Coordinates of C-alpha atoms and ligand atoms in Angstrom, one line a residue:
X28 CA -15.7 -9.6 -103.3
X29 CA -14.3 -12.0 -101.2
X30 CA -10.7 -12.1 -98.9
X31 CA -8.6 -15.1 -97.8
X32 CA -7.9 -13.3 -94.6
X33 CA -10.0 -10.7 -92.0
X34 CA -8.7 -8.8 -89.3
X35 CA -9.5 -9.5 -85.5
X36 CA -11.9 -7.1 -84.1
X37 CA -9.3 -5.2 -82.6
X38 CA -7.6 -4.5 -85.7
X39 CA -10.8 -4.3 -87.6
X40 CA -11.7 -1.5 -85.0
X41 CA -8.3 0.0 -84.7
X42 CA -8.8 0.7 -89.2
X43 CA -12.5 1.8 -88.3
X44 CA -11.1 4.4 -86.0
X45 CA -8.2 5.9 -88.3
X46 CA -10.9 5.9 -90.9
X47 CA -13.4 8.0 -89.3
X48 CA -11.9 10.0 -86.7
X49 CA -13.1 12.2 -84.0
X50 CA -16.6 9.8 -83.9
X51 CA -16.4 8.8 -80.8
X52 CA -20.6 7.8 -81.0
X53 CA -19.9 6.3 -84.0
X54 CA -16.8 3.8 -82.6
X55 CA -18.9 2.9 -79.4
X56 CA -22.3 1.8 -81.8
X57 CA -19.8 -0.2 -84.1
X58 CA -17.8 -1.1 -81.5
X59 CA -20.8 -2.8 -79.6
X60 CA -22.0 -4.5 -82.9
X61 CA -18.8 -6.0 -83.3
X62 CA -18.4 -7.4 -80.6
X63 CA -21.6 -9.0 -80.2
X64 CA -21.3 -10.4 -83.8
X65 CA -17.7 -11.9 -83.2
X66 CA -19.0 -15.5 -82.4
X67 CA -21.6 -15.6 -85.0
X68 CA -19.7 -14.5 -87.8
X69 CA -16.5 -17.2 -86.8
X70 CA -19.7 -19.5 -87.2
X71 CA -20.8 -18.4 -90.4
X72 CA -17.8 -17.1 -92.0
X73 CA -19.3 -16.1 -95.4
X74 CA -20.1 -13.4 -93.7
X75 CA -16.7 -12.7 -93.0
X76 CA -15.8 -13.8 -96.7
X77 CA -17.7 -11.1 -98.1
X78 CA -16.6 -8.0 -96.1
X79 CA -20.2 -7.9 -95.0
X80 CA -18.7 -5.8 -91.8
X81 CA -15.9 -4.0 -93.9
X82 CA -19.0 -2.7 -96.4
X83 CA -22.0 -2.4 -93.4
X84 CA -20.1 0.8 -91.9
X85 CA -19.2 2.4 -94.9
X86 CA -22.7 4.5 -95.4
X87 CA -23.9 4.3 -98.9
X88 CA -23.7 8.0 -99.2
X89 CA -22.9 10.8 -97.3
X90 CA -24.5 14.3 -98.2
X91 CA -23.5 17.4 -96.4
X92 CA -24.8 20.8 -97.1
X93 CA -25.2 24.5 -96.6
X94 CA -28.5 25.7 -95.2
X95 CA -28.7 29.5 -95.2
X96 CA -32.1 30.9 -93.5
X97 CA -32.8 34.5 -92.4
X98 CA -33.7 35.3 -88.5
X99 CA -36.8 37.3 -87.1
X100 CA -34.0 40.8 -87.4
X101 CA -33.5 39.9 -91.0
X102 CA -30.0 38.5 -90.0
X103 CA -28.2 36.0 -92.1
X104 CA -27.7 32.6 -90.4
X105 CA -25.9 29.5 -91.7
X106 CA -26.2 25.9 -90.6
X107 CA -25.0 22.5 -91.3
X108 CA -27.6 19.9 -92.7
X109 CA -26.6 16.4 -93.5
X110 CA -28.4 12.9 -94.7
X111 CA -26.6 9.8 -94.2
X112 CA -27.4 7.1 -96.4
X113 CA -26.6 4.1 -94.8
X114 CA -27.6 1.1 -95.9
X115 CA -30.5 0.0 -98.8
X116 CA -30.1 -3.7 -98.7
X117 CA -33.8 -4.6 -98.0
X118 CA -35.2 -1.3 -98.4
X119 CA -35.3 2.5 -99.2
X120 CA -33.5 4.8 -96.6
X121 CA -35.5 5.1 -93.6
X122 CA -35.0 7.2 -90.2
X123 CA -35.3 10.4 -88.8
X124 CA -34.2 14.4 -88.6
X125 CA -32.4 15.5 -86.0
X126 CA -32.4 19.6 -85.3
X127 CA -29.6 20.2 -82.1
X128 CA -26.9 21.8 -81.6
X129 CA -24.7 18.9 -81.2
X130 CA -25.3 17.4 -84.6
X131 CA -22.4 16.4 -86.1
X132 CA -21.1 13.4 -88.9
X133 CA -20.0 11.3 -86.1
X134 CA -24.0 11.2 -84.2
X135 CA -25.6 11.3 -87.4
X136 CA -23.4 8.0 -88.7
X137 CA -24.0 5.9 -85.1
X138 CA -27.9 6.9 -85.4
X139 CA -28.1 6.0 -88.9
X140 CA -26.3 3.0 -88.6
X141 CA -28.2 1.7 -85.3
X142 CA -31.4 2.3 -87.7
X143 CA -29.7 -0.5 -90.1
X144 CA -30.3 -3.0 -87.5
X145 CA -33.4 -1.5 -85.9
X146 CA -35.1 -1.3 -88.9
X147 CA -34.2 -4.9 -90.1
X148 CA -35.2 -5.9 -86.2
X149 CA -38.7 -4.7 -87.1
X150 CA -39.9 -6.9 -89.8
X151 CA -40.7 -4.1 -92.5
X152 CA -38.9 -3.1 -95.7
X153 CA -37.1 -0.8 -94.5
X154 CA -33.4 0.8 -94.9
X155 CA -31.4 2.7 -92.6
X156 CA -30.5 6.5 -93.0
X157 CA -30.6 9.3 -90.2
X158 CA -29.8 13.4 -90.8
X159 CA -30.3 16.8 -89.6
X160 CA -28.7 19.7 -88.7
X161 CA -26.6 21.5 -85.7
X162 CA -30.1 24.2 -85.9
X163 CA -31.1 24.7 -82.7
X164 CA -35.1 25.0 -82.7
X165 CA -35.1 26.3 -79.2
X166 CA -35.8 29.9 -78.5
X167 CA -36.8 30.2 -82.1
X168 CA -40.2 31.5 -83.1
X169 CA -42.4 29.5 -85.4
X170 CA -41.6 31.6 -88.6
X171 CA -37.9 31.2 -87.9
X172 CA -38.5 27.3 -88.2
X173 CA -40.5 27.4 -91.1
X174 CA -37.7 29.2 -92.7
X175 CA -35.4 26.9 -91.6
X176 CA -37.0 24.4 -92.5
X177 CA -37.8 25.3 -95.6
X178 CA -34.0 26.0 -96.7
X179 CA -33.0 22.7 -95.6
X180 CA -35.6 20.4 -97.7
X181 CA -34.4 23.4 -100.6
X182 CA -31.4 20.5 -100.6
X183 CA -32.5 17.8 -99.1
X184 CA -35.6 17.3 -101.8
X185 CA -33.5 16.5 -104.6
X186 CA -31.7 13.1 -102.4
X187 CA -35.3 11.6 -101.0
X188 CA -38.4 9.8 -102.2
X189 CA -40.9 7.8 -101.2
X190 CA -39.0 4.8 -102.7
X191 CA -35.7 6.6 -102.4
X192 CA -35.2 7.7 -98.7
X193 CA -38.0 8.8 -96.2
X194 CA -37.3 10.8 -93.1
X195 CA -39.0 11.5 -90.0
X196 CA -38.6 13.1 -86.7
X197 CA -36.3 12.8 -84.3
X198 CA -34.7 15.1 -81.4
X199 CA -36.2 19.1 -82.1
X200 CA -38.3 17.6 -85.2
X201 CA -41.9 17.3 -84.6
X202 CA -45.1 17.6 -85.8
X203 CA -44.6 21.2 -86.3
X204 CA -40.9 20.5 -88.2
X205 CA -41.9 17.6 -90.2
X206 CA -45.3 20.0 -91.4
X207 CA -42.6 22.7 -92.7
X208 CA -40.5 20.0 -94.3
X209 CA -43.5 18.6 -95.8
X210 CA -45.0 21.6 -97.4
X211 CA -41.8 22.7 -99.1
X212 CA -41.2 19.4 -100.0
X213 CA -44.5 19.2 -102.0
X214 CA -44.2 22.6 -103.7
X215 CA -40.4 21.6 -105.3
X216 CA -41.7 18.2 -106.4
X217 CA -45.0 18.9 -107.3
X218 CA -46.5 15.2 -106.1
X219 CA -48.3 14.5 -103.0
X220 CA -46.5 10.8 -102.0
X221 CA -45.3 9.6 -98.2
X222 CA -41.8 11.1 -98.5
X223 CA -42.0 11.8 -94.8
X224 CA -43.1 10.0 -92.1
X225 CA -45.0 11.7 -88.4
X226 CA -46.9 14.1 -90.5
X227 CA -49.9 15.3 -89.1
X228 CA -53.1 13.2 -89.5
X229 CA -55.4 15.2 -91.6
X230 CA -52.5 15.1 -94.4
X231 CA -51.1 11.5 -94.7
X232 CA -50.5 10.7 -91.0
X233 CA -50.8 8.0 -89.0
X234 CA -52.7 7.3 -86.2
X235 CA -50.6 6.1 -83.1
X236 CA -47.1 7.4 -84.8
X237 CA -46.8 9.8 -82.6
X238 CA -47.6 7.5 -79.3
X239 CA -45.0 4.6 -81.5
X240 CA -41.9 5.1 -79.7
X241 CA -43.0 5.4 -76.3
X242 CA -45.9 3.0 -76.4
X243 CA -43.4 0.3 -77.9
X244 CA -40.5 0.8 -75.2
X245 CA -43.4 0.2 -72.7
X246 CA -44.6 -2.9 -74.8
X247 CA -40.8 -4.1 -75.5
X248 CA -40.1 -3.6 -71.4
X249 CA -43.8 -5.2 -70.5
X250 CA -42.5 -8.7 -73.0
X251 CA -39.0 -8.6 -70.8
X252 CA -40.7 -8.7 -67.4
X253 CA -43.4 -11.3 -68.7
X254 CA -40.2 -13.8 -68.7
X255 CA -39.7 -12.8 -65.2
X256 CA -43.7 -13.2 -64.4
X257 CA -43.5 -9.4 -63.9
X258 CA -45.7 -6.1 -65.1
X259 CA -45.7 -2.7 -64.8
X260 CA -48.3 -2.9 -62.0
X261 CA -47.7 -1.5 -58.5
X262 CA -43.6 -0.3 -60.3
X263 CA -41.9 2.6 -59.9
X264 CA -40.6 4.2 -63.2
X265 CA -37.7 6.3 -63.7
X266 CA -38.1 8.2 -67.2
X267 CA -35.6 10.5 -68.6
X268 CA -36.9 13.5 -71.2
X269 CA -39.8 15.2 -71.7
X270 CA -40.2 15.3 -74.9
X271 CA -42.3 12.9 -77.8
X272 CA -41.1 9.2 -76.5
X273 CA -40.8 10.4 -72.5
X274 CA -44.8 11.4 -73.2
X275 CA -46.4 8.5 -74.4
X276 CA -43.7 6.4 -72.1
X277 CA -45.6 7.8 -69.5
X278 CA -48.9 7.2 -70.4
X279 CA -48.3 4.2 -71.6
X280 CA -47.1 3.1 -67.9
X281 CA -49.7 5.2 -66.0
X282 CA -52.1 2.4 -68.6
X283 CA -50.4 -0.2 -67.2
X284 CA -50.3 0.7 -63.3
X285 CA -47.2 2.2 -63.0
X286 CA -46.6 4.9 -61.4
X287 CA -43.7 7.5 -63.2
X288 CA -41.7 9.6 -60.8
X289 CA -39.3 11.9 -62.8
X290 CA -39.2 13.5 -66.0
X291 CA -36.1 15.4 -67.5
X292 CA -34.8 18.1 -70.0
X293 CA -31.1 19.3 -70.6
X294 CA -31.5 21.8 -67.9
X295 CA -32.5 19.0 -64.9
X296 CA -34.4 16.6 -63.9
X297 CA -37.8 16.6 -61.6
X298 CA -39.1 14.4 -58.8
X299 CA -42.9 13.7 -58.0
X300 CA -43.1 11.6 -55.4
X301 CA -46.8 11.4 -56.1
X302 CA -46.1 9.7 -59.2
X303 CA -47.2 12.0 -62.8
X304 CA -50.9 11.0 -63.3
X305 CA -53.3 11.7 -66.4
X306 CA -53.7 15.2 -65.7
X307 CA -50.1 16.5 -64.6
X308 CA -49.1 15.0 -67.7
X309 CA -51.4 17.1 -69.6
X310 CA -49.6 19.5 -68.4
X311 CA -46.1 18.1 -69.5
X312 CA -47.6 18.3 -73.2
X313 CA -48.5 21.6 -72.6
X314 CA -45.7 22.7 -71.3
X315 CA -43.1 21.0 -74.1
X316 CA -45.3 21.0 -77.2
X317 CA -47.0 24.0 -77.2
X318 CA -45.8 26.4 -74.6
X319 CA -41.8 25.2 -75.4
X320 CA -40.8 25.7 -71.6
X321 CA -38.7 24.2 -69.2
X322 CA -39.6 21.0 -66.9
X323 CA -38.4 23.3 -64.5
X324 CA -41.6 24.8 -64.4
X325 CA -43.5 21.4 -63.6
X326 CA -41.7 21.9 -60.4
X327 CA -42.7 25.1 -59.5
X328 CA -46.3 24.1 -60.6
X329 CA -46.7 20.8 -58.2
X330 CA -43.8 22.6 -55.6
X331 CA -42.3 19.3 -55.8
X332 CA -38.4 18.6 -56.2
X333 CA -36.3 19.8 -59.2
X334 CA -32.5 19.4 -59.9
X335 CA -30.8 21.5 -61.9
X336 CA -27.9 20.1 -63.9
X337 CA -28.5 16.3 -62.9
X338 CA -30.1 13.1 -64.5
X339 CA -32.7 11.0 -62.5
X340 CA -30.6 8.0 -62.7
X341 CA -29.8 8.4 -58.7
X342 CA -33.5 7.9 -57.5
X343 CA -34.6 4.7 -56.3
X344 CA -36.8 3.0 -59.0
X345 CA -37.8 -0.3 -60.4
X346 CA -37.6 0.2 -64.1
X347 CA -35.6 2.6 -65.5
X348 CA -36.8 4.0 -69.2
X349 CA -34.1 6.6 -70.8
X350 CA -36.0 8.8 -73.4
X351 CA -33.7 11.7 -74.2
X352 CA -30.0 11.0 -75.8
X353 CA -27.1 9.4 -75.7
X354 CA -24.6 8.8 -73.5
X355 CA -27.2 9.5 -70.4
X356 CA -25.7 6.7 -68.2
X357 CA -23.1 6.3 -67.1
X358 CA -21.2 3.6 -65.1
X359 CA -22.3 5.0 -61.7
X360 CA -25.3 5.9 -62.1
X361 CA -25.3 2.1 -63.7
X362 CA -24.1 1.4 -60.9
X363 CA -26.5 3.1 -58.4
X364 CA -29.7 1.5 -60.3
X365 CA -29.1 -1.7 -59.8
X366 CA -27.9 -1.5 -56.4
X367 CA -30.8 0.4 -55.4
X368 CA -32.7 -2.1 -56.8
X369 CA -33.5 -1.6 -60.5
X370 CA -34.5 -4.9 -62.4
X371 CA -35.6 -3.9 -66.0
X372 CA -33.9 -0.8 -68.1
X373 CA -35.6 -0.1 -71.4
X374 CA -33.9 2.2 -73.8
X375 CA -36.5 4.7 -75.5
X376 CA -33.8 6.6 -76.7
X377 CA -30.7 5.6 -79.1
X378 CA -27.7 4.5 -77.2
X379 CA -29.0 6.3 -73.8
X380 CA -26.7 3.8 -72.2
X381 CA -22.3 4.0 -72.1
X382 CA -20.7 1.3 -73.0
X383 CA -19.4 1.3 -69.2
X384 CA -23.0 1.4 -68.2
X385 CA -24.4 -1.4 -70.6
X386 CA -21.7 -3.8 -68.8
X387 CA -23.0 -3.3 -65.7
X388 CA -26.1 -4.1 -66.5
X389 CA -25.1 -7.4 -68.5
X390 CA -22.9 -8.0 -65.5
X391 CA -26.1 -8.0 -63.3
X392 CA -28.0 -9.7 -65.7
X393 CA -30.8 -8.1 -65.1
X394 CA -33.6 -7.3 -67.9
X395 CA -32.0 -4.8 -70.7
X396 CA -33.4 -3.9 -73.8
X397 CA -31.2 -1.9 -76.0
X398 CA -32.6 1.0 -78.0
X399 CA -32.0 -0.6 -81.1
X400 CA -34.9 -3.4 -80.3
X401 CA -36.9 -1.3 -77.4
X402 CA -37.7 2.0 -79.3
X403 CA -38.2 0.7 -82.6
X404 CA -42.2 0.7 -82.6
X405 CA -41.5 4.9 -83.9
X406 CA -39.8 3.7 -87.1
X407 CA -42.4 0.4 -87.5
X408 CA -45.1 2.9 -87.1
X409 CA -43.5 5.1 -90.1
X410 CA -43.9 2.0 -92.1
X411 CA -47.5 1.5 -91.2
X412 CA -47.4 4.8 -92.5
X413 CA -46.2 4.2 -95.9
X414 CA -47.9 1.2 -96.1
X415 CA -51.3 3.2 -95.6
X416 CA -50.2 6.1 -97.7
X417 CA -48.6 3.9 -100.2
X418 CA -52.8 2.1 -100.3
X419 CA -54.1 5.4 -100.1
X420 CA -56.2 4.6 -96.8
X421 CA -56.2 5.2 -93.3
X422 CA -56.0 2.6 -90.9
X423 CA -58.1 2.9 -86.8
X424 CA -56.0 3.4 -84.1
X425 CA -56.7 0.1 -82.8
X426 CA -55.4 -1.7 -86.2
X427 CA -52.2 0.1 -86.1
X428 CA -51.8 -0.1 -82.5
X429 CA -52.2 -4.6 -82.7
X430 CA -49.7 -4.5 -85.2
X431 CA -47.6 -2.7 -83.3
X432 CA -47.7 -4.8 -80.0
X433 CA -47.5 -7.8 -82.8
X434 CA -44.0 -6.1 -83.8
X435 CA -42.8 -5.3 -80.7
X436 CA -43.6 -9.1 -79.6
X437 CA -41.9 -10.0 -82.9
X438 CA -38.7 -7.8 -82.4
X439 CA -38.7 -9.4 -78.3
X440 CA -38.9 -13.1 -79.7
X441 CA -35.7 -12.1 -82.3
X442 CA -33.6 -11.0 -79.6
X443 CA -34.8 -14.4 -77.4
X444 CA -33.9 -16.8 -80.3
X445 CA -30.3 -14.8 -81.2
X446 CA -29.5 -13.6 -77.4
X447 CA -30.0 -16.5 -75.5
X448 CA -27.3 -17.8 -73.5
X449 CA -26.5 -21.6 -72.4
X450 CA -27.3 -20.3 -68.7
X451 CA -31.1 -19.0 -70.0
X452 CA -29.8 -15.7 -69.7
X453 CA -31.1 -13.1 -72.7
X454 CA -28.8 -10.7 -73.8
X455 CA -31.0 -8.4 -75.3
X456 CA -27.7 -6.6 -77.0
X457 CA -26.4 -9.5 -78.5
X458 CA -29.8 -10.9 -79.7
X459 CA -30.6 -7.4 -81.4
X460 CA -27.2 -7.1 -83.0
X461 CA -27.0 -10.6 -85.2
X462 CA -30.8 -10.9 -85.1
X463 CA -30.5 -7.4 -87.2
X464 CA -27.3 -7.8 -89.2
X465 CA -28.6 -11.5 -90.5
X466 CA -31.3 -9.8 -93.1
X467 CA -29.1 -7.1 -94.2
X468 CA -26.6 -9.2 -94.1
X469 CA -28.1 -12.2 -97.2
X470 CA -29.7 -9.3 -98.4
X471 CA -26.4 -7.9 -99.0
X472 CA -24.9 -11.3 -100.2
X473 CA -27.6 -11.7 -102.8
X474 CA -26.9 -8.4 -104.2
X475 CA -23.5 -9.2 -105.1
X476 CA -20.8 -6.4 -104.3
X477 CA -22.9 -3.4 -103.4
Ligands
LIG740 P1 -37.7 15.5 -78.4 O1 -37.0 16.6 -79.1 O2 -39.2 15.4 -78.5 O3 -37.3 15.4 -76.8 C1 -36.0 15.3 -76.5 C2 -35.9 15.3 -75.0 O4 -34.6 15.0 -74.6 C3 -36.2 16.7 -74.4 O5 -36.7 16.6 -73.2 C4 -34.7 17.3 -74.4 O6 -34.6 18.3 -73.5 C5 -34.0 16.1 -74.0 N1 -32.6 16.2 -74.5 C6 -32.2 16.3 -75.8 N2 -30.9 16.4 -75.8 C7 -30.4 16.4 -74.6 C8 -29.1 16.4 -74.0 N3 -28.0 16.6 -74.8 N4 -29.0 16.3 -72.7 C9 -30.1 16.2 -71.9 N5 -31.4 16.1 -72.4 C10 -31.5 16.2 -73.7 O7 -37.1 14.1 -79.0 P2 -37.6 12.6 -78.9 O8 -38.5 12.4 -77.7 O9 -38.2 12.3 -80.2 O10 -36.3 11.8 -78.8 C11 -35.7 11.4 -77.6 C12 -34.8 10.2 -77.8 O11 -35.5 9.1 -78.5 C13 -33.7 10.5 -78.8 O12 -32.5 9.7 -78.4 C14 -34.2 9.9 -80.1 O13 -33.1 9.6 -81.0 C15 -34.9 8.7 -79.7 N6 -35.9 8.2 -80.6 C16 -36.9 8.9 -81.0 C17 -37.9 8.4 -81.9 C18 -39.0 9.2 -82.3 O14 -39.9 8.6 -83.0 N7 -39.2 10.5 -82.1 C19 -37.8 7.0 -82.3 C20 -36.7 6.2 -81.7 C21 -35.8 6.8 -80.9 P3 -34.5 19.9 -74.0 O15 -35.9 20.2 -74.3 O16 -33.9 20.6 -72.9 O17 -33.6 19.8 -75.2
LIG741 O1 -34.5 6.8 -84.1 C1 -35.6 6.5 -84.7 O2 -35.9 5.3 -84.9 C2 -36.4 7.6 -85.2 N1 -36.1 8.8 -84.9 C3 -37.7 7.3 -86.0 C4 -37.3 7.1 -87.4 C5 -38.5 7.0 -88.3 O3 -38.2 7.0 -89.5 O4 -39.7 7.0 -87.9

């Protein structure tokens, strides 16, 4: 394939948009990609040549399906399950499941193709592909989600493979979900391979996948303020969530010396003052993984601040680590971190950050990570996974953790060598962008028109 002519970005967004409409998640990940590539590809316009942009947004394949499941009354309930196949160029499908109400084409095709880039970023084999469903785990008793689950991977089965496409958790799938998935999995294809990743450790698992995400962010942030000759010692930590990645962010930095002083869930956020230590956040993993309750209720524990309906983003911190979803700040509260003095914001979860908001921060110039590069230790972890499942063999936590501070350190020097501007500024966007397209990117050249 190749074209005498390309559009401008503005035209070549303007055709993205009539193309997919009503994605507004989808325009702003392209959109940022674009933009950051703009310069490189006028550089290296074989790129260009070869509709390498034209064919990187059009998934692969898109599957869409019913998933019918029964309730705890005996009620019939329908949902929506999809798989997005994004991109195979240097590897099967990779990425996660996402169960929430919100799930729609559009968030399922910006995750999925984010996890193109991210997966490249990390050095393994690895494709991008992202699904789930508009399910809504919450409120839902265990049998409910086992039936759930087990309708959905009724479809999804026949797509995936452990050399096909390999999902994992994300957003309302964890250890529990991925267990469900698993099991029905293995009883339609009768093999007992690594087609998921995050499974529990006593049947293919990994050690440290579960700590991945968080643990990484923390490492990704800790490489950023090294250039700065800071650390997390003595900081104060703003994390958003409460769920897998705001966990292990937060032990990670209580590890390092920092001290965490809010946690959030879509109902508000809290304030401790007191900063969360070892034992209160035992407590947080009580309360989320097994109990399934409402950070509220940390609150009311510790009678320490709680507020409903808000995001921590307008409490005084020096490092700022977003761990629940999209679209989580915005240009004032941007605005309001840096101002109050904010130096380093590390995105645990995809895209936590507007477009508004990521200018702001670029404008500042101070230290930001975008998810893309900063919360990919979850997915390099899945491939440690394969890798060990693929050899049949476990690997110690202390293996698997090294390689994944060696990745993370990896992914850090990437975005230096790609982001780095004549004025010995990083940007950390820009770095993770081309230093993530350029693999896909020959891989896709090589291949010919695919
Ligand atoms: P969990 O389901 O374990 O936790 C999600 C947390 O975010 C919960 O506290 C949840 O609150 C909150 N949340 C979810 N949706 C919203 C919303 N619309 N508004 C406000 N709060 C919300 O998911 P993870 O911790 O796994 O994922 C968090 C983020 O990290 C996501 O962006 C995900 O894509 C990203 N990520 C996850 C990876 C992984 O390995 N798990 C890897 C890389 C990125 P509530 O309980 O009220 O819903
Ligand atoms: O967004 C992500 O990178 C994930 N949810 C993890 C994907 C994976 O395959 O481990």
């Amino acid at each position: 394939m190749s074209r005498t002519s390309y559009p401008d970005t503005n035209a070549f967004m303007a055709e993205l948009k009539a193309k997919n409409p009503s994605e507004p998640e989808f325009h702003q990940a392209v959109h940022e990609v674009v933009m950051s590539l703009d310069h490189f590809l006028n550089e290296n316009p074989k790129y260009r040549y070869a509709g390498i942009l034209e064919r990187i947004v059009e998934p692969e394949r898109m599957i869409i399906f019913r998933v019918p499941w029964i309730n705890d009354k005996g009620e019939m309930r329908v949902n929506r399950g999809f798989r997005i196949e994004m991109n195979s160029a240097i590897g099967p499908y990779k990425g996660g499941l996402r169960f929430h109400p919100t799930v729609n084409l559009g968030i399922l095709k910006f995750l999925a193709f984010e996890q193109v880039f991210k997966n490249s970023l990390t050095t393994l084999p690895m494709g991008g592909g992202k699904g789930g469903s508009d399910f809504d785990p919450k409120g839902k008793s265990d049998n409910e989600v086992m039936r759930f689950c087990q309708s959905y991977m009724t479809e999804l089965y026949r797509h995936i493979g452990p050399n096909t496409d390999i999902p994992a958790g994300d957003i309302g799938v964890g250890g529990r979900e991925i267990g469900y998935l698993y099991g029905q999995y293995k009883r339609i294809a009768n093999e007992f391979t690594g087609v998921l990743t995050g499974k529990g450790l006593i049947y293919g698992g990994s050690l440290i996948r579960p700590e991945a995400t968080g643990y990484g962010n923390v490492y990704f942030a800790q490489e950023m303020l090294k250039t700065k000759g800071e650390s997390f010692k003595g900081k104060t930590v703003l994390v958003s969530g409460s769920g897998n990645v705001a966990q292990y962010t937060v032990e990670k930095v209580i590890e390092l010396g920092g001290k965490v002083v809010t946690l959030s869930d879509s109902s508000g956020y809290i304030y401790d003052q007191e900063g969360i230590d070892a034992e209160k956040l035992k407590y947080v993993m009580y309360l989320k993984n097994t109990k399934r309750g409402r950070i509220k209720e940390y609150a009311d524990k510790y009678g320490i601040k709680y507020v409903e309906n808000e995001r921590p983003w307008l409490e005084k911190g020096d490092i700022a680590l977003p761990s629940a979803t999209q679209n989580e700040i915005n240009e004032i509260e941007a605005i309001t971190l840096v101002s109050n003095g904010c130096i380093c914001v590390s995105e645990g979860a995809n895209m936590p950050s507007t477009h508004e908001a990521v200018q702001i921060f670029l404008d500042k110039a101070i230290l930001f990570g975008p998810g893309k590069a900063a919360n990919a230790g979850g997915v390099a972890v899945s491939g440690l996974e394969m890798t060990q499942n693929s050899m049949r063999l476990s690997w110690t936590r202390q293996e698997v953790d090294n390689r994944l501070q060696n990745i993370m350190k990896s992914i850090h020097e990437t975005c230096t060598k790609y982001g780095k501007k004549e004025s010995g500024f990083v940007n950390y966007v820009d770095g993770a962008n081309i230093g993530g397209f350029v693999k896909v990117a020959d891989a896709m050249l090589a291949q010919g028109a695919v």
